[in-house]
PDB file of C-alpha atoms in Angstrom:
ATOM      1  CA  MET A1242      -0.059  -0.208  -0.057  1.00  0.00           C
ATOM      2  CA  LYS A1243       1.525   3.408  -1.166  1.00  0.00           C
ATOM      3  CA  ASN A1244       1.308   6.203   1.440  1.00  0.00           C
ATOM      4  CA  LYS A1245       0.107   8.543  -1.707  1.00  0.00           C
ATOM      5  CA  ASN A1246      -3.168   6.254  -1.620  1.00  0.00           C
ATOM      6  CA  VAL A1247      -3.851   6.569   1.975  1.00  0.00           C
ATOM      7  CA  LYS A1248      -5.579   9.773   3.782  1.00  0.00           C
ATOM      8  CA  TRP A1249      -4.555   8.779   6.997  1.00  0.00           C
ATOM      9  CA  ASP A1250      -8.025  10.396   8.269  1.00  0.00           C
ATOM     10  CA  HIS A1251      -8.735   7.550  10.541  1.00  0.00           C
ATOM     11  CA  LEU A1252      -6.815   6.084  13.523  1.00  0.00           C
ATOM     12  CA  ASP A1253      -8.190   2.574  13.157  1.00  0.00           C
ATOM     13  CA  GLU A1254      -6.108   2.648   9.734  1.00  0.00           C
ATOM     14  CA  VAL A1255      -3.249   3.956  11.128  1.00  0.00           C
ATOM     15  CA  LEU A1256      -2.986   1.600  13.712  1.00  0.00           C
ATOM     16  CA  THR A1257      -3.862  -1.140  11.087  1.00  0.00           C
ATOM     17  CA  ASN A1258      -1.074  -0.024   8.952  1.00  0.00           C
ATOM     18  CA  ILE A1259       1.208  -0.113  12.050  1.00  0.00           C
ATOM     19  CA  TRP A1260       0.759  -3.799  12.752  1.00  0.00           C
ATOM     20  CA  LEU A1261       1.475  -4.724   8.873  1.00  0.00           C
ATOM     21  CA  MET A1262       4.642  -2.489   8.673  1.00  0.00           C
ATOM     22  CA  LEU A1263       5.922  -4.135  11.931  1.00  0.00           C
ATOM     23  CA  GLU A1264       5.162  -7.641  10.542  1.00  0.00           C
ATOM     24  CA  ARG A1265       7.273  -6.913   7.139  1.00  0.00           C
ATOM     25  CA  GLY A1266       9.818  -5.725   9.376  1.00  0.00           C
ATOM     26  CA  ALA A1267      10.269  -8.805  11.322  1.00  0.00           C
ATOM     27  CA  THR A1268      10.166 -11.154   8.138  1.00  0.00           C
ATOM     28  CA  GLN A1269      11.809  -9.045   6.011  1.00  0.00           C
ATOM     29  CA  SER A1270      15.368  -8.637   5.838  1.00  0.00           C
ATOM     30  CA  THR A1271      15.729  -5.883   3.897  1.00  0.00           C
ATOM     31  CA  ASP A1272      12.780  -3.710   5.180  1.00  0.00           C
ATOM     32  CA  PRO A1273      13.604  -0.357   6.973  1.00  0.00           C
ATOM     33  CA  PHE A1274      11.475  -1.728  10.109  1.00  0.00           C
ATOM     34  CA  HIS A1275      14.221  -4.669  10.632  1.00  0.00           C
ATOM     35  CA  TRP A1276      16.475  -2.477  11.566  1.00  0.00           C
ATOM     36  CA  PRO A1277      15.063  -0.278  14.387  1.00  0.00           C
ATOM     37  CA  VAL A1278      16.749   1.547  17.299  1.00  0.00           C
ATOM     38  CA  LEU A1279      16.502   0.036  20.785  1.00  0.00           C
ATOM     39  CA  GLY A1280      17.034   2.438  23.631  1.00  0.00           C
ATOM     40  CA  THR A1281      17.969   1.950  27.186  1.00  0.00           C
ATOM     41  CA  MET A1282      19.193   3.734  30.174  1.00  0.00           C
ATOM     42  CA  SER A1283      22.622   3.965  31.467  1.00  0.00           C
ATOM     43  CA  ILE A1284      24.518   5.711  33.829  1.00  0.00           C
ATOM     44  CA  GLU A1285      26.133   8.361  31.160  1.00  0.00           C
ATOM     45  CA  GLY A1286      22.098   8.819  30.069  1.00  0.00           C
ATOM     46  CA  CYS A1287      20.496   7.460  26.866  1.00  0.00           C
ATOM     47  CA  SER A1288      22.188   4.733  25.613  1.00  0.00           C
ATOM     48  CA  LEU A1289      21.180   3.736  21.870  1.00  0.00           C
ATOM     49  CA  ARG A1290      21.999   0.936  19.372  1.00  0.00           C
ATOM     50  CA  THR A1291      20.478  -0.473  16.351  1.00  0.00           C
ATOM     51  CA  VAL A1292      19.154  -4.089  16.550  1.00  0.00           C
ATOM     52  CA  ILE A1293      17.016  -6.636  14.322  1.00  0.00           C
ATOM     53  CA  LEU A1294      13.698  -6.870  15.039  1.00  0.00           C
ATOM     54  CA  ARG A1295      13.326 -10.597  15.023  1.00  0.00           C
ATOM     55  CA  GLN A1296       9.714 -11.043  16.082  1.00  0.00           C
ATOM     56  CA  PHE A1297       6.317  -8.842  16.387  1.00  0.00           C
ATOM     57  CA  ASN A1298       3.275 -10.102  17.894  1.00  0.00           C
ATOM     58  CA  SER A1299       0.375  -7.430  17.630  1.00  0.00           C
ATOM     59  CA  SER A1300      -1.976  -9.800  19.598  1.00  0.00           C
ATOM     60  CA  ASP A1301       0.425  -9.928  22.708  1.00  0.00           C
ATOM     61  CA  ARG A1302       2.053  -6.336  22.074  1.00  0.00           C
ATOM     62  CA  VAL A1303       5.376  -7.956  21.881  1.00  0.00           C
ATOM     63  CA  LEU A1304       8.618  -6.887  19.829  1.00  0.00           C
ATOM     64  CA  VAL A1305      11.880  -9.365  20.089  1.00  0.00           C
ATOM     65  CA  CYS A1306      15.241  -8.730  19.389  1.00  0.00           C
ATOM     66  CA  HIS A1307      18.436 -10.775  20.647  1.00  0.00           C
ATOM     67  CA  THR A1308      21.891  -9.937  22.351  1.00  0.00           C
ATOM     68  CA  ASP A1309      24.515 -11.669  23.509  1.00  0.00           C
ATOM     69  CA  ALA A1310      24.091 -11.885  27.281  1.00  0.00           C
ATOM     70  CA  ARG A1311      27.544 -10.459  28.126  1.00  0.00           C
ATOM     71  CA  SER A1312      26.687  -7.113  26.477  1.00  0.00           C
ATOM     72  CA  ALA A1313      26.420  -4.125  28.561  1.00  0.00           C
ATOM     73  CA  LYS A1314      23.014  -3.385  27.681  1.00  0.00           C
ATOM     74  CA  VAL A1315      21.698  -6.452  29.574  1.00  0.00           C
ATOM     75  CA  LYS A1316      23.110  -4.647  32.934  1.00  0.00           C
ATOM     76  CA  GLU A1317      21.007  -1.475  31.850  1.00  0.00           C
ATOM     77  CA  ILE A1318      17.925  -3.225  31.428  1.00  0.00           C
ATOM     78  CA  ILE A1319      18.027  -5.104  34.258  1.00  0.00           C
ATOM     79  CA  ASP A1320      18.723  -1.645  35.980  1.00  0.00           C
ATOM     80  CA  SER A1321      15.751  -0.141  34.234  1.00  0.00           C
ATOM     81  CA  PRO A1322      13.171  -2.490  32.435  1.00  0.00           C
ATOM     82  CA  GLN A1323      11.590   0.358  30.966  1.00  0.00           C
ATOM     83  CA  THR A1324      12.938   0.603  26.960  1.00  0.00           C
ATOM     84  CA  SER A1325      12.043   2.576  23.804  1.00  0.00           C
ATOM     85  CA  TRP A1326      11.885   1.509  20.243  1.00  0.00           C
ATOM     86  CA  LEU A1327      12.651   3.892  17.238  1.00  0.00           C
ATOM     87  CA  PHE A1328      11.316   3.354  13.565  1.00  0.00           C
ATOM     88  CA  TYR A1329      11.726   4.571  10.501  1.00  0.00           C
ATOM     89  CA  HIS A1330      10.965   4.242   7.058  1.00  0.00           C
ATOM     90  CA  PRO A1331      12.253   6.579   4.653  1.00  0.00           C
ATOM     91  CA  GLU A1332      10.170   6.014   1.485  1.00  0.00           C
ATOM     92  CA  LYS A1333       7.286   6.013   3.671  1.00  0.00           C
ATOM     93  CA  LYS A1334       8.312   8.876   5.398  1.00  0.00           C
ATOM     94  CA  ILE A1335       6.843   7.013   8.632  1.00  0.00           C
ATOM     95  CA  GLN A1336       8.495   7.130  12.409  1.00  0.00           C
ATOM     96  CA  LEU A1337       7.118   4.962  15.412  1.00  0.00           C
ATOM     97  CA  ARG A1338       8.132   5.360  18.863  1.00  0.00           C
ATOM     98  CA  ILE A1339       7.649   2.604  20.844  1.00  0.00           C
ATOM     99  CA  SER A1340       7.635   2.045  24.395  1.00  0.00           C
ATOM    100  CA  GLY A1341       7.453  -1.270  27.002  1.00  0.00           C
ATOM    101  CA  HIS A1342       8.435  -3.187  29.589  1.00  0.00           C
ATOM    102  CA  THR A1343      11.345  -5.236  28.831  1.00  0.00           C
ATOM    103  CA  THR A1344      12.488  -9.145  29.795  1.00  0.00           C
ATOM    104  CA  LEU A1345      15.574 -10.625  29.295  1.00  0.00           C
ATOM    105  CA  HIS A1346      15.772 -14.516  28.369  1.00  0.00           C
ATOM    106  CA  THR A1347      18.382 -16.737  28.137  1.00  0.00           C
ATOM    107  CA  ASN A1348      17.711 -20.623  30.226  1.00  0.00           C
ATOM    108  CA  ASP A1349      13.721 -20.727  29.430  1.00  0.00           C
ATOM    109  CA  PRO A1350      11.584 -22.035  26.646  1.00  0.00           C
ATOM    110  CA  PHE A1351      11.263 -18.941  25.070  1.00  0.00           C
ATOM    111  CA  ALA A1352      15.208 -18.407  24.786  1.00  0.00           C
ATOM    112  CA  ASP A1353      15.300 -21.618  23.333  1.00  0.00           C
ATOM    113  CA  GLN A1354      12.763 -21.383  20.792  1.00  0.00           C
ATOM    114  CA  GLN A1355      14.679 -18.077  19.304  1.00  0.00           C
ATOM    115  CA  TRP A1356      18.032 -19.977  19.289  1.00  0.00           C
ATOM    116  CA  ALA A1357      16.311 -22.727  17.666  1.00  0.00           C
ATOM    117  CA  ASN A1358      14.952 -20.364  14.888  1.00  0.00           C
ATOM    118  CA  THR A1359      18.468 -18.811  15.015  1.00  0.00           C
ATOM    119  CA  ASN A1360      20.475 -19.807  11.587  1.00  0.00           C
ATOM    120  CA  LYS A1361      24.545 -20.396  11.452  1.00  0.00           C
ATOM    121  CA  THR A1362      25.346 -17.835  10.373  1.00  0.00           C
ATOM    122  CA  ASN A1363      23.589 -15.411  13.205  1.00  0.00           C
ATOM    123  CA  ARG A1364      24.926 -17.446  15.200  1.00  0.00           C
ATOM    124  CA  LEU A1365      28.571 -16.325  14.815  1.00  0.00           C
ATOM    125  CA  ASN A1366      27.521 -13.663  16.671  1.00  0.00           C
ATOM    126  CA  TYR A1367      27.655 -15.226  19.624  1.00  0.00           C
ATOM    127  CA  CYS A1368      30.942 -17.476  19.096  1.00  0.00           C
ATOM    128  CA  THR A1369      33.433 -14.556  20.548  1.00  0.00           C
ATOM    129  CA  SER A1370      35.429 -15.847  23.414  1.00  0.00           C
ATOM    130  CA  GLN A1371      35.888 -12.318  24.864  1.00  0.00           C
ATOM    131  CA  PRO A1372      32.537 -10.402  25.636  1.00  0.00           C
ATOM    132  CA  PRO A1373      31.423  -7.225  23.739  1.00  0.00           C
ATOM    133  CA  ASN A1374      33.103  -3.961  24.986  1.00  0.00           C
ATOM    134  CA  THR A1375      36.336  -5.628  25.562  1.00  0.00           C
ATOM    135  CA  GLN A1376      39.392  -3.478  24.547  1.00  0.00           C
ATOM    136  CA  ILE A1377      41.686  -4.825  21.827  1.00  0.00           C
ATOM    137  CA  ASP A1378      45.016  -4.044  19.868  1.00  0.00           C
ATOM    138  CA  LYS A1379      44.010  -4.501  16.745  1.00  0.00           C
ATOM    139  CA  PRO A1380      40.392  -4.514  14.731  1.00  0.00           C
ATOM    140  CA  SER A1381      38.774  -7.897  15.125  1.00  0.00           C
ATOM    141  CA  SER A1382      35.156  -9.334  15.359  1.00  0.00           C
ATOM    142  CA  GLY A1383      36.345 -11.516  17.786  1.00  0.00           C
ATOM    143  CA  ILE A1384      34.962 -14.874  16.519  1.00  0.00           C
ATOM    144  CA  PRO A1385      37.423 -17.642  16.360  1.00  0.00           C
ATOM    145  CA  HIS A1386      39.544 -17.985  13.526  1.00  0.00           C
ATOM    146  CA  LEU A1387      38.698 -21.428  12.892  1.00  0.00           C
ATOM    147  CA  PHE A1388      34.888 -19.958  11.816  1.00  0.00           C
ATOM    148  CA  LEU A1389      36.248 -17.454  10.005  1.00  0.00           C
ATOM    149  CA  LYS A1390      37.536 -19.959   7.322  1.00  0.00           C
ATOM    150  CA  LYS A1391      34.235 -22.044   7.682  1.00  0.00           C
ATOM    151  CA  ILE A1392      30.914 -21.317   8.887  1.00  0.00           C
ATOM    152  CA  PRO A1393      30.221 -23.689  12.023  1.00  0.00           C
ATOM    153  CA  THR A1394      27.693 -26.073  12.166  1.00  0.00           C
ATOM    154  CA  LEU A1395      24.589 -25.798  14.054  1.00  0.00           C
ATOM    155  CA  LEU A1396      26.338 -28.586  16.548  1.00  0.00           C
ATOM    156  CA  GLU A1397      29.172 -26.462  16.702  1.00  0.00           C
ATOM    157  CA  THR A1398      27.345 -23.275  17.784  1.00  0.00           C
ATOM    158  CA  GLU A1399      25.827 -25.006  20.750  1.00  0.00           C
ATOM    159  CA  LYS A1400      28.389 -24.733  22.990  1.00  0.00           C
ATOM    160  CA  TYR A1401      28.121 -20.905  22.518  1.00  0.00           C
ATOM    161  CA  ARG A1402      24.367 -21.172  23.439  1.00  0.00           C
ATOM    162  CA  LYS A1403      25.218 -19.612  26.692  1.00  0.00           C
ATOM    163  CA  ASN A1404      26.194 -16.010  25.377  1.00  0.00           C
ATOM    164  CA  PHE A1405      22.819 -15.989  23.648  1.00  0.00           C
ATOM    165  CA  MET A1406      20.059 -14.139  24.972  1.00  0.00           C
ATOM    166  CA  ALA A1407      16.553 -13.004  23.562  1.00  0.00           C
ATOM    167  CA  ILE A1408      14.973  -9.523  24.327  1.00  0.00           C
ATOM    168  CA  ALA A1409      11.030  -9.143  24.901  1.00  0.00           C
ATOM    169  CA  VAL A1410       9.427  -6.065  25.044  1.00  0.00           C
ATOM    170  CA  HIS A1411       5.643  -6.022  26.120  1.00  0.00           C
ATOM    171  CA  PHE A1412       5.237  -2.520  24.822  1.00  0.00           C
ATOM    172  CA  TYR A1413       2.325  -0.196  25.548  1.00  0.00           C
ATOM    173  CA  SER A1414       2.399   2.719  24.012  1.00  0.00           C
ATOM    174  CA  ILE A1415       2.854   3.834  20.150  1.00  0.00           C
ATOM    175  CA  ASP A1416       3.700   7.297  19.288  1.00  0.00           C
ATOM    176  CA  TRP A1417       3.318   7.277  14.750  1.00  0.00           C
ATOM    177  CA  LEU A1418       4.522  10.130  12.780  1.00  0.00           C
ATOM    178  CA  ILE A1419       4.358  10.915   9.002  1.00  0.00           C
ATOM    179  CA  LEU A1420       6.003  13.353   7.440  1.00  0.00           C
ATOM    180  CA  LYS A1421       4.111  14.916   4.341  1.00  0.00           C
ATOM    181  CA  VAL A1422       4.747  18.191   2.352  1.00  0.00           C
ATOM    182  CA  THR A1423       1.422  19.595   3.275  1.00  0.00           C
ATOM    183  CA  GLY A1424       1.557  19.111   6.813  1.00  0.00           C
ATOM    184  CA  ASN A1425       2.987  16.294   9.259  1.00  0.00           C
ATOM    185  CA  ARG A1426       0.748  14.171  11.147  1.00  0.00           C
ATOM    186  CA  ARG A1427       1.198  12.584  14.572  1.00  0.00           C
ATOM    187  CA  ALA A1428      -1.086  10.169  16.150  1.00  0.00           C
ATOM    188  CA  ARG A1429      -0.538   8.060  19.741  1.00  0.00           C
ATOM    189  CA  PHE A1430      -1.748   4.897  21.119  1.00  0.00           C
ATOM    190  CA  ASP A1431      -2.023   3.965  24.651  1.00  0.00           C
ATOM    191  CA  TRP A1432      -2.827   0.314  25.832  1.00  0.00           C
ATOM    192  CA  GLU A1433      -5.297   0.617  28.626  1.00  0.00           C
ATOM    193  CA  GLU A1434      -8.311  -1.361  30.199  1.00  0.00           C
ATOM    194  CA  ASP A1435      -7.255  -4.240  27.757  1.00  0.00           C
ATOM    195  CA  ARG A1436      -7.830  -2.239  24.654  1.00  0.00           C
ATOM    196  CA  TRP A1437      -5.758   0.655  22.871  1.00  0.00           C
ATOM    197  CA  LYS A1438      -6.756   4.235  23.309  1.00  0.00           C
ATOM    198  CA  ALA A1439      -6.290   6.667  20.496  1.00  0.00           C
ATOM    199  CA  SER A1440      -5.598   9.936  19.711  1.00  0.00           C
ATOM    200  CA  TRP A1441      -4.527  12.164  17.249  1.00  0.00           C
ATOM    201  CA  MET A1442      -1.670  14.931  18.441  1.00  0.00           C
ATOM    202  CA  ILE A1443      -0.314  18.089  16.783  1.00  0.00           C
ATOM    203  CA  PRO A1444       3.398  17.040  15.595  1.00  0.00           C
TER     204      PRO A1444
END
Protein backbone atom coordinates (compact mmCIF):
# COMPACT_ATOMS: atom_id res chain seq x y z
CA MET A 1 0.00 0.00 0.00
CA LYS A 2 1.48 3.34 -1.07
CA ASN A 3 1.16 6.26 1.32
CA LYS A 4 -0.11 8.52 -1.46
CA ASN A 5 -3.21 6.32 -1.69
CA VAL A 6 -3.91 6.58 2.05
CA LYS A 7 -5.70 9.61 3.47
CA TRP A 8 -4.73 8.88 7.09
CA ASP A 9 -8.07 10.21 8.30
CA HIS A 10 -8.91 7.34 10.64
CA LEU A 11 -7.00 6.08 13.68
CA ASP A 12 -8.05 2.48 13.01
CA GLU A 13 -6.46 2.75 9.58
CA VAL A 14 -3.24 4.05 11.10
CA LEU A 15 -3.05 1.22 13.65
CA THR A 16 -3.71 -1.41 10.99
CA ASN A 17 -0.87 0.03 8.91
CA ILE A 18 1.44 0.00 11.95
CA TRP A 19 0.82 -3.73 12.41
CA LEU A 20 1.52 -4.38 8.71
CA MET A 21 4.77 -2.42 8.77
CA LEU A 22 6.03 -4.14 11.92
CA GLU A 23 5.13 -7.55 10.50
CA ARG A 24 7.10 -6.80 7.34
CA GLY A 25 9.98 -5.56 9.46
CA ALA A 26 10.09 -8.80 11.41
CA THR A 27 9.91 -11.05 8.34
CA GLN A 28 11.74 -9.16 5.56
CA SER A 29 15.44 -8.46 6.05
CA THR A 30 15.48 -5.68 3.44
CA ASP A 31 12.67 -3.70 5.04
CA PRO A 32 13.75 -0.54 6.95
CA PHE A 33 11.71 -1.64 9.97
CA HIS A 34 13.96 -4.71 10.23
CA TRP A 35 16.67 -2.42 11.68
CA PRO A 36 15.14 -0.38 14.53
CA VAL A 37 16.99 1.48 17.27
CA LEU A 38 16.64 0.19 20.83
CA GLY A 39 17.05 2.73 23.62
CA THR A 40 17.99 1.93 27.21
CA MET A 41 19.15 3.95 30.20
CA SER A 42 22.81 3.84 31.25
CA ILE A 43 24.77 5.75 33.88
CA GLU A 44 25.82 8.17 31.12
CA GLY A 45 22.21 8.75 30.06
CA CYS A 46 20.25 7.41 27.10
CA SER A 47 22.04 4.54 25.32
CA LEU A 48 21.09 3.75 21.72
CA ARG A 49 21.98 0.96 19.30
CA THR A 50 20.62 -0.59 16.12
CA VAL A 51 19.15 -4.06 16.58
CA ILE A 52 17.33 -6.52 14.34
CA LEU A 53 13.61 -7.03 14.81
CA ARG A 54 13.38 -10.80 15.12
CA GLN A 55 9.71 -11.19 15.98
CA PHE A 56 6.54 -9.16 16.30
CA ASN A 57 3.24 -10.20 17.85
CA SER A 58 0.40 -7.68 17.71
CA SER A 59 -2.04 -9.63 19.88
CA ASP A 60 0.47 -10.00 22.72
CA ARG A 61 2.03 -6.59 21.99
CA VAL A 62 5.57 -7.97 21.88
CA LEU A 63 8.73 -6.99 19.98
CA VAL A 64 11.75 -9.29 20.09
CA CYS A 65 15.44 -8.84 19.34
CA HIS A 66 18.55 -10.82 20.29
CA THR A 67 21.77 -9.90 22.07
CA ASP A 68 24.93 -11.31 23.56
CA ALA A 69 24.15 -12.06 27.20
CA ARG A 70 27.46 -10.42 28.16
CA SER A 71 26.70 -7.06 26.54
CA ALA A 72 26.36 -3.81 28.48
CA LYS A 73 22.73 -3.36 27.49
CA VAL A 74 21.78 -6.38 29.60
CA LYS A 75 22.71 -4.69 32.88
CA GLU A 76 21.06 -1.49 31.70
CA ILE A 77 17.80 -3.35 31.11
CA ILE A 78 18.06 -5.14 34.47
CA ASP A 79 18.50 -1.77 36.18
CA SER A 80 15.77 -0.07 34.16
CA PRO A 81 13.44 -2.43 32.25
CA GLN A 82 11.46 0.36 30.57
CA THR A 83 12.87 0.66 27.04
CA SER A 84 11.99 2.40 23.79
CA TRP A 85 12.23 1.45 20.10
CA LEU A 86 12.60 3.83 17.17
CA PHE A 87 11.54 2.77 13.67
CA TYR A 88 11.81 4.90 10.55
CA HIS A 89 10.83 4.14 6.97
CA PRO A 90 12.57 6.63 4.62
CA GLU A 91 10.38 5.89 1.60
CA LYS A 92 7.07 6.10 3.43
CA LYS A 93 8.43 8.81 5.76
CA ILE A 94 6.82 7.12 8.74
CA GLN A 95 8.36 7.10 12.22
CA LEU A 96 7.31 4.94 15.14
CA ARG A 97 8.37 5.35 18.75
CA ILE A 98 7.33 2.37 20.85
CA SER A 99 7.79 2.01 24.62
CA GLY A 100 7.32 -0.95 26.89
CA HIS A 101 8.47 -3.20 29.71
CA THR A 102 11.41 -5.44 28.86
CA THR A 103 12.18 -9.00 29.91
CA LEU A 104 15.42 -10.92 29.33
CA HIS A 105 15.43 -14.60 28.39
CA THR A 106 18.39 -16.97 28.56
CA ASN A 107 17.56 -20.36 30.05
CA ASP A 108 13.85 -20.71 29.40
CA PRO A 109 11.60 -22.16 26.67
CA PHE A 110 11.22 -18.77 24.98
CA ALA A 111 14.98 -18.34 24.62
CA ASP A 112 15.34 -21.96 23.52
CA GLN A 113 12.83 -21.40 20.72
CA GLN A 114 14.50 -18.17 19.64
CA TRP A 115 17.89 -19.93 19.55
CA ALA A 116 16.44 -22.83 17.57
CA ASN A 117 15.11 -20.35 14.99
CA THR A 118 18.51 -18.64 14.64
CA ASN A 119 20.52 -19.86 11.65
CA LYS A 120 24.17 -20.82 11.96
CA THR A 121 25.41 -17.66 10.24
CA ASN A 122 23.68 -15.44 12.80
CA ARG A 123 24.86 -17.70 15.61
CA LEU A 124 28.41 -16.61 14.76
CA ASN A 125 27.69 -13.40 16.66
CA TYR A 126 27.64 -15.37 19.91
CA CYS A 127 30.79 -17.40 19.26
CA THR A 128 33.28 -14.82 20.51
CA SER A 129 35.51 -15.89 23.39
CA GLN A 130 35.62 -12.35 24.78
CA PRO A 131 32.51 -10.36 25.68
CA PRO A 132 31.36 -7.22 23.84
CA ASN A 133 33.11 -3.99 24.89
CA THR A 134 36.42 -5.80 25.50
CA GLN A 135 39.31 -3.52 24.49
CA ILE A 136 41.66 -5.06 21.90
CA ASP A 137 44.89 -4.06 20.17
CA LYS A 138 43.71 -4.37 16.56
CA PRO A 139 40.42 -4.61 14.65
CA SER A 140 38.70 -7.96 15.10
CA SER A 141 35.22 -9.42 15.19
CA GLY A 142 36.31 -11.61 18.07
CA ILE A 143 35.10 -14.69 16.22
CA PRO A 144 37.54 -17.65 16.41
CA HIS A 145 39.78 -17.97 13.33
CA LEU A 146 38.45 -21.47 12.73
CA PHE A 147 34.97 -20.05 12.08
CA LEU A 148 36.30 -17.31 9.83
CA LYS A 149 37.53 -19.98 7.44
CA LYS A 150 34.32 -21.97 7.52
CA ILE A 151 30.84 -21.35 8.89
CA PRO A 152 30.29 -23.60 11.93
CA THR A 153 27.68 -26.30 11.93
CA LEU A 154 24.65 -25.93 14.16
CA LEU A 155 26.16 -28.54 16.47
CA GLU A 156 29.42 -26.59 16.73
CA THR A 157 27.53 -23.46 17.79
CA GLU A 158 25.77 -25.18 20.69
CA LYS A 159 28.69 -24.61 23.07
CA TYR A 160 28.07 -20.88 22.65
CA ARG A 161 24.38 -21.09 23.49
CA LYS A 162 25.18 -19.61 26.93
CA ASN A 163 26.09 -16.30 25.26
CA PHE A 164 22.70 -15.94 23.58
CA MET A 165 19.87 -13.88 25.03
CA ALA A 166 16.44 -12.92 23.72
CA ILE A 167 15.04 -9.50 24.56
CA ALA A 168 11.24 -9.22 24.62
CA VAL A 169 9.48 -5.88 25.00
CA HIS A 170 5.84 -5.94 26.05
CA PHE A 171 4.86 -2.55 24.65
CA TYR A 172 2.13 -0.28 25.93
CA SER A 173 2.50 2.94 23.92
CA ILE A 174 3.03 3.84 20.26
CA ASP A 175 3.77 7.29 18.88
CA TRP A 176 3.18 7.41 15.09
CA LEU A 177 4.35 10.23 12.81
CA ILE A 178 4.17 10.69 9.06
CA LEU A 179 6.07 13.49 7.36
CA LYS A 180 4.09 15.18 4.57
CA VAL A 181 4.70 18.26 2.42
CA THR A 182 1.09 19.26 3.04
CA GLY A 183 1.58 18.96 6.82
CA ASN A 184 2.84 16.24 9.14
CA ARG A 185 0.40 14.04 11.02
CA ARG A 186 0.84 12.38 14.37
CA ALA A 187 -1.14 9.91 16.45
CA ARG A 188 -0.64 8.19 19.80
CA PHE A 189 -1.88 4.81 20.97
CA ASP A 190 -1.88 3.78 24.65
CA TRP A 191 -2.87 0.38 25.99
CA GLU A 192 -5.45 0.98 28.71
CA GLU A 193 -8.07 -1.35 30.17
CA ASP A 194 -7.30 -4.11 27.66
CA ARG A 195 -7.68 -1.94 24.59
CA TRP A 196 -5.85 0.68 22.56
CA LYS A 197 -6.81 4.24 23.42
CA ALA A 198 -6.06 6.31 20.32
CA SER A 199 -5.81 10.04 19.77
CA TRP A 200 -4.55 12.51 17.19
CA MET A 201 -1.69 14.79 18.25
CA ILE A 202 -0.14 17.99 16.94
CA PRO A 203 3.21 16.87 15.40
